[in-house]
Coordinates of N, CA and C in Angstrom, one line a residue:
M1 N 37.5 128.1 -109.3 CA 36.7 129.2 -109.5 C 35.2 128.9 -109.6
A2 N 34.9 127.8 -110.4 CA 33.5 127.4 -110.5 C 32.9 126.9 -109.2
G3 N 33.7 126.3 -108.4 CA 33.3 125.8 -107.1 C 32.9 127.0 -106.2
E4 N 33.6 128.0 -106.2 CA 33.3 129.2 -105.4 C 32.0 129.9 -105.9
R5 N 31.9 129.9 -107.2 CA 30.7 130.5 -107.8 C 29.4 129.7 -107.4
M6 N 29.5 128.4 -107.4 CA 28.4 127.5 -107.1 C 28.1 127.7 -105.6
R7 N 29.1 127.9 -104.7 CA 28.8 128.1 -103.3 C 28.1 129.5 -103.1
R8 N 28.5 130.5 -103.9 CA 27.8 131.8 -103.8 C 26.3 131.6 -104.3
V9 N 26.1 130.9 -105.3 CA 24.7 130.7 -105.8 C 23.9 129.9 -104.8
D10 N 24.5 128.8 -104.2 CA 23.8 128.1 -103.2 C 23.4 128.9 -102.0
E11 N 24.4 129.8 -101.6 CA 24.1 130.6 -100.4 C 23.0 131.7 -100.8
A12 N 23.1 132.2 -102.0 CA 22.1 133.2 -102.4 C 20.7 132.6 -102.4
V13 N 20.6 131.4 -103.0 CA 19.3 130.7 -103.0 C 18.8 130.4 -101.6
R14 N 19.7 129.9 -100.7 CA 19.4 129.6 -99.3 C 18.8 130.9 -98.7
Q15 N 19.4 132.0 -98.9 CA 19.0 133.3 -98.2 C 17.6 133.7 -98.8
V16 N 17.4 133.6 -100.1 CA 16.1 133.9 -100.6 C 15.0 133.0 -100.1
L17 N 15.3 131.7 -100.0 CA 14.3 130.8 -99.4 C 14.0 131.1 -98.0
A18 N 15.1 131.3 -97.2 CA 14.9 131.6 -95.8 C 14.0 132.9 -95.6
D19 N 14.3 133.9 -96.4 CA 13.5 135.1 -96.3 C 12.0 134.8 -96.7
A20 N 11.8 134.1 -97.7 CA 10.5 133.8 -98.2 C 9.7 133.0 -97.1
L21 N 10.4 132.0 -96.5 CA 9.8 131.2 -95.4 C 9.4 132.1 -94.2
A22 N 10.2 133.1 -93.9 CA 10.0 134.0 -92.8 C 8.9 135.0 -93.1
G23 N 8.6 135.3 -94.3 CA 7.6 136.3 -94.6 C 6.5 136.0 -95.6
E24 N 6.9 135.6 -96.8 CA 5.9 135.4 -97.8 C 5.0 134.2 -97.7
L25 N 5.5 133.1 -97.2 CA 4.8 131.8 -97.3 C 3.8 131.8 -96.1
S26 N 2.6 131.5 -96.5 CA 1.5 131.5 -95.5 C 0.8 130.1 -95.4
D27 N 1.5 129.1 -95.9 CA 0.9 127.7 -95.8 C 0.9 127.3 -94.3
P28 N -0.3 127.0 -93.7 CA -0.3 126.6 -92.3 C 0.4 125.3 -92.0
R29 N 0.6 124.5 -93.0 CA 1.3 123.2 -92.8 C 2.8 123.4 -92.5
V30 N 3.3 124.5 -93.0 CA 4.7 124.8 -92.8 C 5.0 125.4 -91.4
G31 N 5.6 124.6 -90.6 CA 5.8 125.0 -89.2 C 7.1 125.8 -89.1
F32 N 7.8 125.6 -88.0 CA 9.1 126.3 -87.8 C 10.2 125.5 -88.6
V33 N 10.5 126.1 -89.8 CA 11.4 125.5 -90.7 C 12.6 126.4 -90.9
T34 N 13.8 125.7 -90.9 CA 15.1 126.4 -91.1 C 15.7 125.8 -92.3
V35 N 16.1 126.7 -93.3 CA 16.9 126.2 -94.5 C 18.3 126.1 -94.0
T36 N 18.8 124.9 -94.0 CA 20.2 124.6 -93.4 C 21.2 124.7 -94.5
D37 N 20.9 124.3 -95.8 CA 21.8 124.2 -96.8 C 21.1 124.1 -98.2
V38 N 21.8 124.4 -99.2 CA 21.2 124.3 -100.6 C 22.4 123.8 -101.4
K39 N 22.1 122.8 -102.3 CA 23.1 122.3 -103.2 C 22.4 122.4 -104.6
T40 N 22.9 123.3 -105.4 CA 22.4 123.5 -106.7 C 23.2 122.7 -107.8
S41 N 22.6 122.1 -108.8 CA 23.3 121.4 -109.8 C 24.1 122.5 -110.6
P42 N 25.2 122.1 -111.2 CA 26.0 123.0 -112.0 C 25.3 123.7 -113.2
D43 N 24.3 123.0 -113.7 CA 23.5 123.5 -114.8 C 22.3 124.4 -114.3
L44 N 22.1 124.5 -113.0 CA 21.1 125.3 -112.4 C 19.7 124.8 -112.7
R45 N 19.6 123.5 -113.1 CA 18.2 122.9 -113.3 C 17.6 122.5 -112.1
A46 N 18.3 122.1 -111.1 CA 17.8 121.6 -109.8 C 18.5 122.1 -108.6
A47 N 17.8 122.2 -107.5 CA 18.5 122.5 -106.2 C 17.9 121.7 -105.2
R48 N 18.7 121.0 -104.4 CA 18.3 120.2 -103.3 C 18.4 121.2 -102.1
V49 N 17.2 121.4 -101.4 CA 17.1 122.3 -100.3 C 17.0 121.5 -99.0
F50 N 18.0 121.6 -98.1 CA 18.0 120.9 -96.9 C 17.3 121.7 -95.8
V51 N 16.4 121.2 -95.1 CA 15.7 121.9 -94.1 C 15.6 121.1 -92.8
S52 N 15.6 121.9 -91.7 CA 15.3 121.3 -90.4 C 14.0 121.8 -89.9
V53 N 13.3 120.9 -89.2 CA 11.9 121.2 -88.8 C 11.8 121.0 -87.3
L54 N 11.3 122.0 -86.6 CA 11.0 121.8 -85.2 C 9.7 121.0 -85.0
G55 N 9.8 120.0 -84.2 CA 8.6 119.2 -84.0 C 8.9 117.7 -84.2
D56 N 7.8 116.9 -84.1 CA 7.9 115.5 -84.2 C 7.8 115.1 -85.7
D57 N 7.7 113.8 -85.9 CA 7.6 113.2 -87.3 C 6.4 113.8 -88.1
S58 N 5.3 113.9 -87.4 CA 4.1 114.4 -88.0 C 4.3 115.9 -88.5
A59 N 4.9 116.7 -87.6 CA 5.2 118.1 -88.0 C 6.2 118.2 -89.2
R60 N 7.1 117.3 -89.2 CA 8.1 117.2 -90.2 C 7.4 116.9 -91.6
A61 N 6.6 115.9 -91.5 CA 5.9 115.5 -92.8 C 5.0 116.6 -93.3
E62 N 4.3 117.2 -92.4 CA 3.4 118.3 -92.8 C 4.2 119.5 -93.4
S63 N 5.2 119.8 -92.7 CA 6.0 120.9 -93.2 C 6.6 120.6 -94.6
L64 N 7.2 119.4 -94.8 CA 7.7 119.1 -96.1 C 6.6 119.0 -97.1
A65 N 5.4 118.6 -96.8 CA 4.3 118.6 -97.8 C 4.0 120.0 -98.1
G66 N 3.9 120.9 -97.2 CA 3.7 122.3 -97.4 C 4.7 123.0 -98.3
L67 N 6.0 122.7 -98.0 CA 7.1 123.2 -98.8 C 7.0 122.7 -100.3
R68 N 6.7 121.4 -100.4 CA 6.6 120.9 -101.8 C 5.4 121.5 -102.5
S69 N 4.4 121.8 -101.8 CA 3.2 122.4 -102.4 C 3.5 123.8 -102.8
A70 N 4.3 124.5 -102.1 CA 4.6 125.9 -102.3 C 5.9 126.1 -103.2
H71 N 6.4 125.0 -103.8 CA 7.6 125.2 -104.6 C 7.5 126.2 -105.7
G72 N 6.3 126.4 -106.3 CA 6.2 127.4 -107.3 C 6.4 128.8 -106.8
V73 N 5.8 129.1 -105.7 CA 5.9 130.4 -105.0 C 7.4 130.6 -104.7
L74 N 8.0 129.6 -104.1 CA 9.4 129.7 -103.7 C 10.3 129.9 -104.9
Q75 N 10.1 129.2 -106.0 CA 10.9 129.3 -107.2 C 10.7 130.7 -107.8
G76 N 9.4 131.3 -107.7 CA 9.2 132.6 -108.1 C 10.0 133.6 -107.4
A77 N 10.1 133.4 -106.1 CA 10.9 134.3 -105.2 C 12.4 134.3 -105.7
I78 N 12.9 133.1 -106.0 CA 14.3 133.0 -106.5 C 14.4 133.7 -107.8
A79 N 13.5 133.5 -108.7 CA 13.5 134.1 -110.1 C 13.5 135.6 -109.9
G80 N 12.6 136.1 -109.0 CA 12.5 137.5 -108.9 C 13.7 138.2 -108.2
Q81 N 14.4 137.5 -107.4 CA 15.5 138.2 -106.6 C 16.8 137.9 -107.2
L82 N 17.0 136.7 -107.8 CA 18.3 136.3 -108.3 C 18.1 136.2 -109.8
H83 N 18.9 136.8 -110.5 CA 18.8 136.8 -112.0 C 19.7 135.8 -112.5
L84 N 19.3 134.5 -112.4 CA 20.1 133.4 -112.8 C 19.7 133.0 -114.3
K85 N 20.6 132.3 -114.9 CA 20.3 131.8 -116.3 C 19.1 130.9 -116.3
R86 N 18.9 130.1 -115.2 CA 17.7 129.3 -115.0 C 17.3 129.3 -113.6
T87 N 16.0 129.1 -113.3 CA 15.5 129.0 -112.0 C 15.4 127.5 -111.7
P88 N 16.2 127.1 -110.7 CA 16.2 125.6 -110.4 C 14.9 125.1 -109.8
T89 N 14.6 123.9 -110.2 CA 13.5 123.1 -109.6 C 13.9 122.7 -108.2
L90 N 13.1 123.0 -107.2 CA 13.4 122.7 -105.8 C 13.0 121.4 -105.3
E91 N 13.9 120.7 -104.7 CA 13.6 119.4 -104.0 C 13.9 119.6 -102.5
F92 N 12.9 119.4 -101.7 CA 13.1 119.6 -100.2 C 13.4 118.3 -99.5
V93 N 14.5 118.4 -98.7 CA 15.0 117.2 -98.0 C 15.2 117.5 -96.6
Y94 N 14.7 116.6 -95.7 CA 14.9 116.8 -94.3 C 16.3 116.6 -93.9
D95 N 16.9 117.6 -93.2 CA 18.3 117.5 -92.7 C 18.2 117.0 -91.3
S96 N 18.7 115.8 -91.1 CA 18.7 115.2 -89.8 C 19.9 115.5 -88.9
T97 N 20.7 116.4 -89.3 CA 21.9 116.7 -88.5 C 21.6 117.1 -87.1
T98 N 20.6 118.0 -86.9 CA 20.2 118.4 -85.6 C 19.7 117.2 -84.7
D99 N 18.9 116.3 -85.3 CA 18.5 115.1 -84.6 C 19.6 114.3 -84.1
R100 N 20.6 114.1 -85.0 CA 21.8 113.3 -84.7 C 22.6 114.0 -83.6
A101 N 22.7 115.3 -83.7 CA 23.5 116.0 -82.6 C 22.8 115.9 -81.3
L102 N 21.5 116.0 -81.3 CA 20.8 115.9 -80.0 C 20.9 114.5 -79.4
R103 N 20.8 113.5 -80.3 CA 21.0 112.1 -79.9 C 22.4 111.8 -79.3
V104 N 23.4 112.4 -79.9 CA 24.8 112.2 -79.4 C 24.9 112.9 -78.0
E105 N 24.3 114.1 -77.9 CA 24.3 114.8 -76.7 C 23.6 114.0 -75.6
T106 N 22.5 113.4 -75.9 CA 21.8 112.6 -74.9 C 22.6 111.4 -74.4
L107 N 23.2 110.8 -75.4 CA 24.1 109.6 -75.1 C 25.3 110.0 -74.2
L108 N 25.9 111.2 -74.5 CA 27.0 111.6 -73.7 C 26.6 112.0 -72.3
R109 N 25.4 112.6 -72.1 CA 24.9 112.9 -70.8 C 24.6 111.6 -70.0
E110 N 24.1 110.6 -70.7 CA 23.8 109.3 -70.0 C 25.1 108.6 -69.5
R111 N 26.1 108.8 -70.2 CA 27.4 108.2 -69.8 C 28.1 108.9 -68.8
A112 N 27.8 110.2 -68.6 CA 28.5 111.0 -67.6 C 28.1 110.7 -66.2

């Protein structure tokens, strides 16, 4: 039961952050960012936020810096929309799943 509850919290946090990135956040460093997953600690003190970023390494670095800079605004959005016991501290991590999938696709095309 606790696992299901944490999955619901993770998904709720992911949705709030996705909405905030689409609307509230105006940092020009943050490019086209998609929140792919959130893993919240059981005590709600921390949340690891996985993001994919469209662009090269420079765009990724700029976007991650912008997200880290805006963590207070994003935590405020979570606190305002989700009435959790605690508002987790956000850690943004680049999700390389898309990069790996594109690389595999390229390799498969080359072999065909």
